[in-house]
Structure formats: C-alpha cells, structure tokens
Amino acid sequence: MIIPQLAKELQVKEVAWSEVPGYYEYNQSEKLKRILQFDGTYRCHVFTTCSLTLAHPDDLPNDPILWQKLARPNEKQKKSKCGKSNKNDMNRSSGASPHIIDVSPSRFQSMPVIMGDFRRVARASALPRQLFEYPSSERIAKDFTGLDDLGEVPSLDELIKPLLETSFAIIGCLPAHLVERIIQSANKIPQHKEHHFMQHLKDFVSYASRADRNLCDVSNNNSSRLSLPLALGILSPRQVYRCVRDEQMQLEQDGNGNTARDINWLISHMEMRDYFIFNHFRQGKSAYYLHPTQPVHKPNIPREWLPLSEDNKKRFTRWASGETGLPLVDAGMKELITTGYTSNRVRQNMASVLTKDLKLDWRLGAEWYQLCLEDHCVAGVGGDPKNRHFRTTSQSYRYDPKGSYIRKWVTIRSDDVEASLRPWAFENDWQEPIVDPETQLTYQDKEKLHCTGRISVIKCNDEV
C-alpha cells in the first residue's frame, strides 16, 4: 500500500482518513489500520472519522434496546433478559481506540431497517456535532521536497480506456459506444472549487422555501444540487445543517417562522442520505447480494428476478440507452447520460421500470447509475415498507403536466400535451414501448382514458 510508504518517507506522527461505505473500502481501511498500528515496519497513530454523514457514528446507540425504544417511542418495549444496560455504554463506539470510529456491520446490526425509524433514532440520540475550525496556515505542510515528481493525474479518457478495450461485455451487455457517450458528456461538465459550492449552498438555502422539489424537471433552483460536493467531501452534511439553522434563526428573528420551517426539508434530506450510508455500513458485504435484506413489505413473498437472457440483454440495453418507448424513462436516461444528473422523482421512475416491470437484477441498474451519475453515489436497496411500483405515464401527468421536461430530451412531433404522455397514440413510427403501456397508468387514469380517450385535460402547451 502506498500510504504506509509515504508515512515512513515523511516520518509523519499520525495518519487520518474518513470512512466511506463499501465492502472493498471497509476492508482496505481495516488493513491500513493494522499496518500502521501493528504489522508495518513504520508505525504511527491513526485517526478515523466519518465526514460523509450528518450524525456521527459514535453518537448513535450501541444498545439494541435503545435503538428499538428510540425508533418506536410509543410502543411498549420488551424487557431485556440481560438486565439494564449501562447508560454510559449505550452510545460508545466499540472501536479499539477513542480516535478510531467503528463502522463494522456488527456495530449497526440493531439499526432499524425502515428509514423513518432510523431518522427518529438519529434525531433523538445524535445531534449534529459542531463544525471543525479551518486549519491555520501554520498547520498546513509547505515543504514538498522530493514529492514534486509524482507524475500526472490520469484523464477520464485514460482511466476509462481499459474498460472500452476489454473483450468482456460492459455491465453484462452494454455496447462501448454508449459508455463513450457518457465520457464525452462528463468531459464537458465544468469543474468548481469549494468557494463556489459554499456560495451556492448559501444562495440556495435563502431560496429553498420556494423550491418545487417534486417536479420531473428540477432546473431553475428546484433542487439543491448538493450531491456532488457532498460526495466529493467538498461540503459536509454538517455544513448544510449549520447553514440551514443559521438561516432559520435569522428568519425567525425577522418574524418569518413559516418560511423557516419550509426550508427544514434540506436537513431532512441529509437524514435520508445518512440512512442509506449507515444501512450500507450495516449490510457490509451483503449490500451487493441480489437479496441484501429481507423485504419489509410482504417479507414472505419471494421477489422475482429474471436471468440476463439474450432477450433481457436487449431490454436492459434499451433501458440504459433511453430507448424504452416510455417518454419519462427515456427523457430521464438521456438527461442522465448527458448531464450526470436527474431528479429523484425521475430516478425512481426509471428504477421502477427496470426492477418492477422488467424484473431485471437491480445491481445492473445500480452499476449503470453509478457510472453515469456525476456524484458516483448510488443508494442501493433500502427497507421500504411499501412495494412501490411507479406508473410512469401517470407520474408524467402529475409531475410534468405540460410535457415540458419530456420534450426537452425526447422529440415529440405533435403539439398536443397528450402526445408527451402517450406518443404511440399520435405517431405511427413511435418505438413500441418495452412494456404494455397500460401498466404505466394508475387505476384512476386508466378509467379516465377509457372514458374520455385522454389523460390530460390540457391540449396545447400554452393552455393554463
């Protein structure tokens, strides 16, 4: 490993890093701890933290009973056979050193599977810690003698070249030209520094109460777009939390209590993000299994996943290419490939078609999302208490009522708004949808279509 070698060459006294979710990443972190503290030829202190999360891991409970009690405070709790827990041990990390946090699967084995339960626990036990002070200039190394010839950082094209030249199929079956499209788009994405994102955070927090987050198209400041700086560690969730709290305090002092409450959703989103990160820590290696955890919704009913047959390879390629014939899914995929981003609403619709309609291995979609997303961050499989099946045509009608988002990414020739919902009814050469279009309608919309011949009450884009 290169880090122990650098530590020895520089004669450092301490090596610090932040833990991140991932089975490979966890194993590498554990290996590095052993080398630097016990097994290596050069030993030094180790300090680990977890700057990716709003809640500090050490502040979450260790005691299974406390997890349960805080998750469901209104339910009667079963008495422990082991007697009372030591209150001082309930939130103490089981790491060997006070300077090393424990993010092992066993540490979070009692964590609730359902997101809402986890958030109640986090709010009750893990108040966000204060921000660190920026290091003074005296504490930042200035002498890099001997380290000025370390070579150049490879470009994205150089990094991806082995993947494109491999004889193996990309993510099961995808053509190389599709990956090349992503790289071409990624090279056009502007690079920003910390001060840019910090200013963006402050500007957005002042606007957040007016953001319409449920739309398919969340441009024009309807999304915080903080996922990239959060994933890269340029911003931390605690900076977001503090910025929101400062704005709320100012709004309340100015008599704008309602507006102060209307921006609290940003903190809620940091809590949701925490859930997926900690759930990944909890699952460990099993996070990448086809069935990583027992479903919360109807757990005794087996989930059906179809094998990647030749026909299903074609279906997956159509889905990943944005050629399903379902307007919202294709618009979302084209936006994702072009920009590295798409709204949460659209992402869920795309994922629903892959897993609930096509019934293809969710890991194929996760790997494709991770390759496309600018933040390279995929949530995985959570403990959803509902078996959600998104009806993409009905979702389009509710969250893109005039079809403006779909028309931004997909060519629809007719001016009728209905054509953005059901283009196959307006264009004879429209690609046959990958699934029966009726499966993409709610019962109510299906009845409306059968009775009136339309879903939308608007005919032209200029109608209100």
Tab-separated table of C-alpha atoms in Angstrom:
chain	number	residue	atom	x	y	z
A	1	MET	CA	0.000	0.000	0.000
A	2	ILE	CA	1.305	3.475	-0.857
A	3	ILE	CA	0.108	5.252	2.317
A	4	PRO	CA	2.396	3.366	4.762
A	5	GLN	CA	5.285	4.022	2.391
A	6	LEU	CA	4.537	7.772	2.311
A	7	ALA	CA	4.090	7.835	6.095
A	8	LYS	CA	7.550	6.327	6.509
A	9	GLU	CA	9.206	8.640	3.987
A	10	LEU	CA	7.659	11.741	5.549
A	11	GLN	CA	8.054	10.473	9.139
A	12	VAL	CA	4.508	11.503	9.990
A	13	LYS	CA	3.183	11.071	13.514
A	14	GLU	CA	-0.456	10.492	12.569
A	15	VAL	CA	-2.469	9.389	9.534
A	16	ALA	CA	-6.139	10.360	9.369
A	17	TRP	CA	-8.916	9.477	6.966
A	18	SER	CA	-12.690	9.412	6.694
A	19	GLU	CA	-14.572	6.115	6.499
A	20	VAL	CA	-16.781	5.610	3.464
A	21	PRO	CA	-19.406	2.933	2.706
A	22	GLY	CA	-18.427	-0.046	0.592
A	23	TYR	CA	-17.192	-3.571	1.348
A	24	TYR	CA	-13.901	-3.095	-0.502
A	25	GLU	CA	-13.375	0.314	1.092
A	26	TYR	CA	-14.046	-1.084	4.582
A	27	ASN	CA	-11.555	-3.922	4.111
A	28	GLN	CA	-8.870	-1.548	2.831
A	29	SER	CA	-9.437	0.740	5.805
A	30	GLU	CA	-9.093	-2.152	8.259
A	31	LYS	CA	-5.950	-3.372	6.502
A	32	LEU	CA	-4.381	0.097	6.652
A	33	LYS	CA	-5.126	0.384	10.385
A	34	ARG	CA	-3.374	-2.914	11.065
A	35	ILE	CA	-0.295	-1.992	9.012
A	36	LEU	CA	0.128	1.479	10.530
A	37	GLN	CA	-0.508	0.403	14.130
A	38	PHE	CA	0.738	-3.159	14.431
A	39	ASP	CA	2.111	-5.027	11.409
A	40	GLY	CA	4.097	-2.486	9.392
A	41	THR	CA	7.782	-1.583	9.584
A	42	TYR	CA	6.804	2.021	10.372
A	43	ARG	CA	4.117	2.673	12.976
A	44	CYS	CA	2.186	5.817	13.821
A	45	HIS	CA	-1.090	6.994	15.297
A	46	VAL	CA	-4.318	6.511	13.334
A	47	PHE	CA	-7.316	8.817	13.439
A	48	THR	CA	-10.533	7.994	11.559
A	49	THR	CA	-13.808	9.840	11.294
A	50	CYS	CA	-16.889	9.808	9.082
A	51	SER	CA	-17.336	13.228	7.499
A	52	LEU	CA	-19.870	11.912	4.969
A	53	THR	CA	-22.706	11.773	7.495
A	54	LEU	CA	-24.726	14.298	9.456
A	55	ALA	CA	-24.868	12.042	12.524
A	56	HIS	CA	-21.524	10.952	13.927
A	57	PRO	CA	-21.384	7.127	14.162
A	58	ASP	CA	-20.216	7.271	17.788
A	59	ASP	CA	-23.351	9.208	18.761
A	60	LEU	CA	-25.747	6.512	17.533
A	61	PRO	CA	-26.769	3.817	20.025
A	62	ASN	CA	-24.859	0.620	20.604
A	63	ASP	CA	-27.583	-0.932	22.716
A	64	PRO	CA	-30.260	-2.883	20.722
A	65	ILE	CA	-32.968	-1.949	23.228
A	66	LEU	CA	-32.187	1.747	22.901
A	67	TRP	CA	-32.348	1.509	19.088
A	68	GLN	CA	-35.807	-0.044	19.403
A	69	LYS	CA	-37.002	2.353	22.091
A	70	LEU	CA	-35.992	5.470	20.184
A	71	ALA	CA	-37.282	4.124	16.851
A	72	ARG	CA	-40.766	3.400	18.215
A	73	PRO	CA	-41.160	5.539	21.348
A	74	ASN	CA	-44.923	4.962	21.592
A	75	GLU	CA	-44.686	1.172	21.517
A	76	LYS	CA	-44.298	-0.996	24.601
A	77	GLN	CA	-40.786	-2.352	24.792
A	78	LYS	CA	-39.940	-5.918	25.737
A	79	LYS	CA	-37.957	-6.282	28.935
A	80	SER	CA	-34.342	-7.232	28.461
A	81	LYS	CA	-33.272	-10.632	29.800
A	82	CYS	CA	-29.803	-9.228	30.342
A	83	GLY	CA	-30.934	-6.616	32.823
A	84	LYS	CA	-30.466	-2.882	32.493
A	85	SER	CA	-27.949	-1.567	30.012
A	86	ASN	CA	-25.147	0.613	31.219
A	87	LYS	CA	-26.209	4.087	30.210
A	88	ASN	CA	-22.606	5.125	29.670
A	89	ASP	CA	-22.089	2.334	27.133
A	90	MET	CA	-25.217	2.933	25.078
A	91	ASN	CA	-23.611	5.371	22.666
A	92	ARG	CA	-19.967	4.366	22.983
A	93	SER	CA	-18.166	3.116	19.902
A	94	SER	CA	-16.799	-0.406	20.138
A	95	GLY	CA	-13.575	0.658	18.351
A	96	ALA	CA	-10.287	-0.305	19.982
A	97	SER	CA	-9.191	3.322	20.225
A	98	PRO	CA	-11.142	6.505	21.059
A	99	HIS	CA	-9.604	8.003	17.914
A	100	ILE	CA	-10.926	5.264	15.625
A	101	ILE	CA	-14.610	5.000	14.839
A	102	ASP	CA	-16.281	1.643	14.331
A	103	VAL	CA	-18.281	1.288	11.107
A	104	SER	CA	-18.292	-2.517	11.017
A	105	PRO	CA	-21.542	-4.352	10.156
A	106	SER	CA	-21.763	-5.653	13.734
A	107	ARG	CA	-21.719	-2.064	15.052
A	108	PHE	CA	-25.008	-1.290	13.308
A	109	GLN	CA	-26.681	-4.701	13.382
A	110	SER	CA	-29.514	-3.327	15.567
A	111	MET	CA	-30.143	-0.340	13.311
A	112	PRO	CA	-33.791	-0.122	12.113
A	113	VAL	CA	-34.400	-1.308	8.570
A	114	ILE	CA	-37.053	1.343	7.907
A	115	MET	CA	-35.814	4.855	7.134
A	116	GLY	CA	-38.374	6.664	9.292
A	117	ASP	CA	-37.375	4.626	12.342
A	118	PHE	CA	-33.686	5.360	11.776
A	119	ARG	CA	-34.352	9.080	11.459
A	120	ARG	CA	-36.235	9.139	14.781
A	121	VAL	CA	-33.274	7.465	16.471
A	122	ALA	CA	-30.765	9.840	14.891
A	123	ARG	CA	-32.763	12.914	15.903
A	124	ALA	CA	-33.072	11.681	19.488
A	125	SER	CA	-29.512	10.466	20.043
A	126	ALA	CA	-27.159	12.064	17.540
A	127	LEU	CA	-27.458	15.837	17.444
A	128	PRO	CA	-25.106	17.060	14.689
A	129	ARG	CA	-21.707	17.969	16.083
A	130	GLN	CA	-20.107	21.363	15.724
A	131	LEU	CA	-18.028	22.131	12.655
A	132	PHE	CA	-14.257	21.885	12.828
A	133	GLU	CA	-12.340	25.114	12.546
A	134	TYR	CA	-10.419	25.647	9.336
A	135	PRO	CA	-6.762	24.704	9.896
A	136	SER	CA	-4.381	27.599	10.300
A	137	SER	CA	-1.758	28.141	7.638
A	138	GLU	CA	0.942	27.062	10.135
A	139	ARG	CA	-0.541	23.563	10.267
A	140	ILE	CA	-0.506	23.052	6.505
A	141	ALA	CA	2.587	21.425	5.061
A	142	LYS	CA	4.650	23.635	2.776
A	143	ASP	CA	7.785	21.598	2.126
A	144	PHE	CA	7.126	19.013	-0.585
A	145	THR	CA	10.759	18.365	-1.440
A	146	GLY	CA	11.101	15.041	-3.181
A	147	LEU	CA	7.390	14.828	-3.923
A	148	ASP	CA	7.328	17.098	-6.960
A	149	ASP	CA	7.835	14.301	-9.468
A	150	LEU	CA	4.887	12.060	-8.713
A	151	GLY	CA	3.569	12.052	-12.261
A	152	GLU	CA	0.325	13.402	-13.689
A	153	VAL	CA	-3.223	12.596	-12.688
A	154	PRO	CA	-4.713	10.460	-15.493
A	155	SER	CA	-7.535	11.941	-17.525
A	156	LEU	CA	-11.015	10.445	-17.553
A	157	ASP	CA	-10.391	9.123	-21.069
A	158	GLU	CA	-7.223	7.355	-19.888
A	159	LEU	CA	-8.986	5.842	-16.888
A	160	ILE	CA	-11.864	4.501	-18.957
A	161	LYS	CA	-9.717	3.210	-21.840
A	162	PRO	CA	-9.173	-0.302	-20.350
A	163	LEU	CA	-12.931	-0.697	-19.930
A	164	LEU	CA	-13.590	0.199	-23.562
A	165	GLU	CA	-10.846	-2.087	-24.833
A	166	THR	CA	-11.831	-5.115	-22.788
A	167	SER	CA	-13.218	-8.191	-24.520
A	168	PHE	CA	-15.760	-8.610	-21.744
A	169	ALA	CA	-19.235	-7.139	-22.022
A	170	ILE	CA	-19.697	-3.871	-20.121
A	171	ILE	CA	-22.187	-4.320	-17.266
A	172	GLY	CA	-23.372	-7.561	-18.761
A	173	CYS	CA	-24.152	-6.463	-22.296
A	174	LEU	CA	-23.778	-2.740	-22.975
A	175	PRO	CA	-22.001	-1.533	-26.150
A	176	ALA	CA	-18.804	0.511	-25.831
A	177	HIS	CA	-20.248	3.459	-27.790
A	178	LEU	CA	-22.822	4.003	-25.028
A	179	VAL	CA	-20.059	4.369	-22.431
A	180	GLU	CA	-18.179	6.677	-24.794
A	181	ARG	CA	-21.243	8.958	-24.830
A	182	ILE	CA	-21.026	9.237	-21.045
A	183	ILE	CA	-17.326	10.103	-21.148
A	184	GLN	CA	-17.882	12.755	-23.815
A	185	SER	CA	-20.616	14.312	-21.679
A	186	ALA	CA	-18.571	14.046	-18.473
A	187	ASN	CA	-15.648	15.897	-20.047
A	188	LYS	CA	-17.962	18.857	-20.686
A	189	ILE	CA	-19.111	19.192	-17.067
A	190	PRO	CA	-17.477	22.302	-15.526
A	191	GLN	CA	-15.159	21.839	-12.532
A	192	HIS	CA	-15.772	24.009	-9.467
A	193	LYS	CA	-13.891	24.640	-6.227
A	194	GLU	CA	-15.002	24.797	-2.604
A	195	HIS	CA	-15.788	28.515	-2.530
A	196	HIS	CA	-18.181	28.076	-5.470
A	197	PHE	CA	-20.144	25.295	-3.742
A	198	MET	CA	-20.169	27.142	-0.420
A	199	GLN	CA	-21.645	30.200	-2.092
A	200	HIS	CA	-24.133	28.013	-3.955
A	201	LEU	CA	-25.223	26.464	-0.634
A	202	LYS	CA	-25.830	29.883	0.939
A	203	ASP	CA	-27.712	31.130	-2.117
A	204	PHE	CA	-29.898	28.033	-2.324
A	205	VAL	CA	-30.758	27.991	1.383
A	206	SER	CA	-32.160	31.501	1.002
A	207	TYR	CA	-34.346	30.215	-1.867
A	208	ALA	CA	-35.167	26.706	-0.604
A	209	SER	CA	-38.639	27.529	0.737
A	210	ARG	CA	-39.824	28.227	-2.829
A	211	ALA	CA	-38.284	25.156	-4.474
A	212	ASP	CA	-40.797	22.779	-6.098
A	213	ARG	CA	-38.901	19.558	-5.494
A	214	ASN	CA	-41.495	17.110	-6.837
A	215	LEU	CA	-41.234	18.187	-10.462
A	216	CYS	CA	-39.570	15.983	-13.044
A	217	ASP	CA	-37.572	18.990	-14.174
A	218	VAL	CA	-35.834	20.474	-11.136
A	219	SER	CA	-33.773	23.049	-13.006
A	220	ASN	CA	-34.230	26.721	-12.100
A	221	ASN	CA	-33.230	26.096	-8.468
A	222	ASN	CA	-35.878	23.461	-7.734
A	223	SER	CA	-33.123	21.150	-6.490
A	224	SER	CA	-30.200	21.896	-4.206
A	225	ARG	CA	-27.751	20.015	-6.488
A	226	LEU	CA	-25.542	19.403	-3.443
A	227	SER	CA	-24.988	15.710	-4.082
A	228	LEU	CA	-21.716	16.257	-5.966
A	229	PRO	CA	-19.879	18.430	-3.390
A	230	LEU	CA	-21.200	16.169	-0.614
A	231	ALA	CA	-19.956	13.027	-2.359
A	232	LEU	CA	-16.539	14.578	-3.030
A	233	GLY	CA	-16.191	15.871	0.523
A	234	ILE	CA	-16.041	19.482	-0.664
A	235	LEU	CA	-19.021	20.184	1.582
A	236	SER	CA	-20.148	18.173	4.598
A	237	PRO	CA	-23.731	17.490	5.757
A	238	ARG	CA	-22.897	19.399	8.932
A	239	GLN	CA	-22.102	22.487	6.875
A	240	VAL	CA	-25.504	22.146	5.211
A	241	TYR	CA	-27.145	21.689	8.618
A	242	ARG	CA	-25.416	24.730	10.107
A	243	CYS	CA	-26.198	26.907	7.083
A	244	VAL	CA	-29.899	25.965	7.281
A	245	ARG	CA	-30.054	26.511	11.042
A	246	ASP	CA	-28.409	29.937	10.737
A	247	GLU	CA	-30.915	30.933	8.055
A	248	GLN	CA	-33.812	29.645	10.166
A	249	MET	CA	-32.677	31.629	13.191
A	250	GLN	CA	-32.489	34.788	11.090
A	251	LEU	CA	-35.933	34.162	9.562
A	252	GLU	CA	-37.493	33.584	12.979
A	253	GLN	CA	-35.924	36.783	14.321
A	254	ASP	CA	-37.449	38.613	11.352
A	255	GLY	CA	-40.886	37.122	12.093
A	256	ASN	CA	-40.851	34.631	9.198
A	257	GLY	CA	-41.400	31.430	11.171
A	258	ASN	CA	-43.331	29.711	8.384
A	259	THR	CA	-40.530	30.257	5.888
A	260	ALA	CA	-38.033	28.963	8.458
A	261	ARG	CA	-39.996	25.708	8.695
A	262	ASP	CA	-40.269	25.479	4.901
A	263	ILE	CA	-36.511	25.077	4.492
A	264	ASN	CA	-36.208	22.272	7.037
A	265	TRP	CA	-36.532	19.751	4.188
A	266	LEU	CA	-32.830	20.244	3.452
A	267	ILE	CA	-31.949	18.824	6.866
A	268	SER	CA	-34.453	16.002	6.319
A	269	HIS	CA	-32.643	15.127	3.099
A	270	MET	CA	-29.339	14.943	4.979
A	271	GLU	CA	-31.011	12.494	7.388
A	272	MET	CA	-32.286	10.385	4.491
A	273	ARG	CA	-28.809	10.362	2.998
A	274	ASP	CA	-27.466	9.240	6.383
A	275	TYR	CA	-29.871	6.311	6.407
A	276	PHE	CA	-28.516	4.880	3.166
A	277	ILE	CA	-24.891	5.360	4.241
A	278	PHE	CA	-25.388	3.717	7.631
A	279	ASN	CA	-27.537	0.996	6.086
A	280	HIS	CA	-24.613	0.261	3.765
A	281	PHE	CA	-22.299	0.024	6.771
A	282	ARG	CA	-24.814	-2.332	8.409
A	283	GLN	CA	-25.164	-4.610	5.407
A	284	GLY	CA	-21.446	-4.912	4.697
A	285	LYS	CA	-20.753	-7.479	2.002
A	286	SER	CA	-24.424	-8.451	1.775
A	287	ALA	CA	-25.247	-4.996	0.375
A	288	TYR	CA	-24.269	-6.381	-3.027
A	289	TYR	CA	-26.340	-9.544	-2.811
A	290	LEU	CA	-29.380	-9.878	-5.047
A	291	HIS	CA	-31.418	-10.076	-1.826
A	292	PRO	CA	-29.354	-7.917	0.585
A	293	THR	CA	-32.033	-7.896	3.260
A	294	GLN	CA	-35.443	-9.380	3.900
A	295	PRO	CA	-38.123	-7.124	2.364
A	296	VAL	CA	-40.145	-5.134	4.881
A	297	HIS	CA	-43.230	-5.239	2.640
A	298	LYS	CA	-44.717	-8.764	2.499
A	299	PRO	CA	-41.430	-10.424	3.510
A	300	ASN	CA	-42.702	-13.951	2.890
A	301	ILE	CA	-43.416	-13.323	-0.791
A	302	PRO	CA	-40.287	-14.078	-2.866
A	303	ARG	CA	-39.113	-11.364	-5.256
A	304	GLU	CA	-38.792	-12.440	-8.866
A	305	TRP	CA	-35.592	-11.522	-10.709
A	306	LEU	CA	-35.232	-12.679	-14.291
A	307	PRO	CA	-31.905	-14.002	-15.653
A	308	LEU	CA	-29.954	-11.900	-18.155
A	309	SER	CA	-31.020	-13.924	-21.194
A	310	GLU	CA	-30.387	-12.678	-24.731
A	311	ASP	CA	-33.833	-11.050	-24.818
A	312	ASN	CA	-33.287	-9.458	-21.428
A	313	LYS	CA	-29.878	-8.167	-22.517
A	314	LYS	CA	-31.684	-6.312	-25.302
A	315	ARG	CA	-34.241	-4.966	-22.826
A	316	PHE	CA	-31.539	-3.789	-20.437
A	317	THR	CA	-29.653	-2.104	-23.287
A	318	ARG	CA	-32.842	-0.333	-24.375
A	319	TRP	CA	-33.417	0.831	-20.797
A	320	ALA	CA	-29.827	2.071	-20.343
A	321	SER	CA	-29.850	3.786	-23.758
A	322	GLY	CA	-33.111	5.654	-23.148
A	323	GLU	CA	-34.929	3.720	-25.876
A	324	THR	CA	-37.751	2.064	-23.938
A	325	GLY	CA	-40.522	3.892	-25.778
A	326	LEU	CA	-41.760	5.210	-22.409
A	327	PRO	CA	-41.328	9.007	-22.609
A	328	LEU	CA	-40.473	9.773	-18.978
A	329	VAL	CA	-37.971	6.922	-18.696
A	330	ASP	CA	-36.257	7.821	-21.970
A	331	ALA	CA	-36.134	11.535	-21.113
A	332	GLY	CA	-34.618	10.739	-17.724
A	333	MET	CA	-31.983	8.435	-19.162
A	334	LYS	CA	-30.977	10.924	-21.835
A	335	GLU	CA	-30.649	13.646	-19.202
A	336	LEU	CA	-28.605	11.302	-17.001
A	337	ILE	CA	-26.211	10.356	-19.805
A	338	THR	CA	-25.823	13.977	-20.926
A	339	THR	CA	-25.558	15.779	-17.591
A	340	GLY	CA	-24.719	13.132	-14.979
A	341	TYR	CA	-27.833	14.137	-13.081
A	342	THR	CA	-31.567	13.673	-12.983
A	343	SER	CA	-34.163	14.410	-10.314
A	344	ASN	CA	-35.045	11.942	-7.588
A	345	ARG	CA	-38.567	11.699	-8.985
A	346	VAL	CA	-37.318	10.629	-12.403
A	347	ARG	CA	-34.668	8.288	-10.979
A	348	GLN	CA	-37.300	6.371	-9.056
A	349	ASN	CA	-39.442	6.009	-12.164
A	350	MET	CA	-36.527	4.693	-14.205
A	351	ALA	CA	-35.552	2.246	-11.460
A	352	SER	CA	-39.164	1.089	-11.108
A	353	VAL	CA	-39.374	0.077	-14.769
A	354	LEU	CA	-36.105	-1.882	-14.523
A	355	THR	CA	-36.942	-3.737	-11.317
A	356	LYS	CA	-40.745	-3.907	-11.111
A	357	ASP	CA	-41.697	-4.137	-14.804
A	358	LEU	CA	-38.687	-5.771	-16.459
A	359	LYS	CA	-37.756	-7.581	-13.209
A	360	LEU	CA	-34.056	-7.388	-14.027
A	361	ASP	CA	-31.297	-7.597	-11.428
A	362	TRP	CA	-31.298	-4.293	-9.519
A	363	ARG	CA	-27.473	-4.413	-9.418
A	364	LEU	CA	-27.320	-3.887	-13.187
A	365	GLY	CA	-29.196	-0.631	-12.765
A	366	ALA	CA	-27.129	0.373	-9.722
A	367	GLU	CA	-23.889	-0.149	-11.621
A	368	TRP	CA	-25.196	1.823	-14.601
A	369	TYR	CA	-26.386	4.668	-12.381
A	370	GLN	CA	-23.021	4.762	-10.633
A	371	LEU	CA	-21.204	5.013	-13.957
A	372	CYS	CA	-23.496	7.816	-15.171
A	373	LEU	CA	-24.034	9.909	-12.056
A	374	GLU	CA	-21.715	12.861	-11.532
A	375	ASP	CA	-21.620	12.117	-7.791
A	376	HIS	CA	-20.969	8.383	-8.414
A	377	CYS	CA	-23.291	7.720	-5.480
A	378	VAL	CA	-25.995	5.036	-5.520
A	379	ALA	CA	-28.377	4.421	-2.631
A	380	GLY	CA	-28.819	0.677	-3.122
A	381	VAL	CA	-31.701	-1.317	-1.686
A	382	GLY	CA	-33.361	0.159	1.370
A	383	GLY	CA	-36.032	-1.042	3.773
A	384	ASP	CA	-39.076	0.379	2.025
A	385	PRO	CA	-42.256	-0.501	3.965
A	386	LYS	CA	-44.146	-0.229	0.673
A	387	ASN	CA	-43.576	-2.185	-2.513
A	388	ARG	CA	-43.635	0.888	-4.727
A	389	HIS	CA	-44.392	0.452	-8.417
A	390	PHE	CA	-44.248	3.782	-10.215
A	391	ARG	CA	-46.701	4.156	-13.093
A	392	THR	CA	-44.544	6.298	-15.332
A	393	THR	CA	-47.273	7.738	-17.580
A	394	SER	CA	-49.388	8.783	-14.606
A	395	GLN	CA	-46.267	10.164	-12.917
A	396	SER	CA	-45.561	12.247	-16.039
A	397	TYR	CA	-49.068	13.678	-15.923
A	398	ARG	CA	-48.716	14.711	-12.276
A	399	TYR	CA	-45.149	15.984	-12.223
A	400	ASP	CA	-44.648	17.172	-15.802
A	401	PRO	CA	-48.242	18.150	-16.690
A	402	LYS	CA	-47.368	20.126	-19.819
A	403	GLY	CA	-44.721	17.676	-21.004
A	404	SER	CA	-42.010	20.346	-20.994
A	405	TYR	CA	-39.438	18.098	-19.317
A	406	ILE	CA	-40.071	15.204	-21.693
A	407	ARG	CA	-39.911	17.484	-24.747
A	408	LYS	CA	-36.570	18.866	-23.557
A	409	TRP	CA	-34.996	15.412	-24.028
A	410	VAL	CA	-37.271	13.457	-26.349
A	411	THR	CA	-38.589	14.545	-29.748
A	412	ILE	CA	-42.392	14.699	-29.721
A	413	ARG	CA	-43.804	15.971	-33.019
A	414	SER	CA	-47.399	16.697	-32.000
A	415	ASP	CA	-48.166	19.886	-30.051
A	416	ASP	CA	-50.904	18.098	-28.105
A	417	VAL	CA	-49.825	17.696	-24.473
A	418	GLU	CA	-51.315	14.204	-24.518
A	419	ALA	CA	-48.638	13.224	-27.046
A	420	SER	CA	-45.929	13.649	-24.423
A	421	LEU	CA	-47.797	11.148	-22.260
A	422	ARG	CA	-48.805	8.646	-24.941
A	423	PRO	CA	-46.791	9.358	-28.119
A	424	TRP	CA	-47.604	5.886	-29.521
A	425	ALA	CA	-51.193	7.091	-29.973
A	426	PHE	CA	-50.036	10.080	-32.072
A	427	GLU	CA	-47.029	8.847	-34.043
A	428	ASN	CA	-47.212	5.723	-36.191
A	429	ASP	CA	-43.428	5.285	-36.192
A	430	TRP	CA	-43.041	5.594	-32.417
A	431	GLN	CA	-40.929	2.787	-30.982
A	432	GLU	CA	-43.065	0.073	-29.401
A	433	PRO	CA	-42.926	0.515	-25.616
A	434	ILE	CA	-40.803	-2.025	-23.780
A	435	VAL	CA	-43.793	-2.987	-21.602
A	436	ASP	CA	-47.556	-2.756	-22.028
A	437	PRO	CA	-48.359	0.993	-21.748
A	438	GLU	CA	-51.435	0.240	-19.651
A	439	THR	CA	-49.166	-0.993	-16.849
A	440	GLN	CA	-47.849	2.578	-16.609
A	441	LEU	CA	-51.224	4.026	-15.632
A	442	THR	CA	-52.872	4.184	-12.235
A	443	TYR	CA	-56.355	2.708	-11.988
A	444	GLN	CA	-57.917	6.187	-11.997
A	445	ASP	CA	-56.008	7.330	-15.080
A	446	LYS	CA	-56.806	4.089	-16.845
A	447	GLU	CA	-60.509	4.655	-16.214
A	448	LYS	CA	-60.243	8.267	-17.400
A	449	LEU	CA	-58.505	7.165	-20.606
A	450	HIS	CA	-61.141	4.542	-21.352
A	451	CYS	CA	-63.996	7.006	-20.740
A	452	THR	CA	-62.636	10.162	-22.413
A	453	GLY	CA	-59.820	8.949	-24.662
A	454	ARG	CA	-57.397	11.283	-22.853
A	455	ILE	CA	-55.453	11.595	-19.628
A	456	SER	CA	-54.529	15.268	-19.813
A	457	VAL	CA	-57.156	17.995	-19.702
A	458	ILE	CA	-54.703	20.333	-21.455
A	459	LYS	CA	-54.441	20.125	-25.240
A	460	CYS	CA	-51.811	22.736	-26.058
A	461	ASN	CA	-48.715	23.864	-24.154
A	462	ASP	CA	-49.942	27.460	-23.943
A	463	GLU	CA	-53.132	26.484	-22.094
A	464	VAL	CA	-53.262	27.121	-18.352
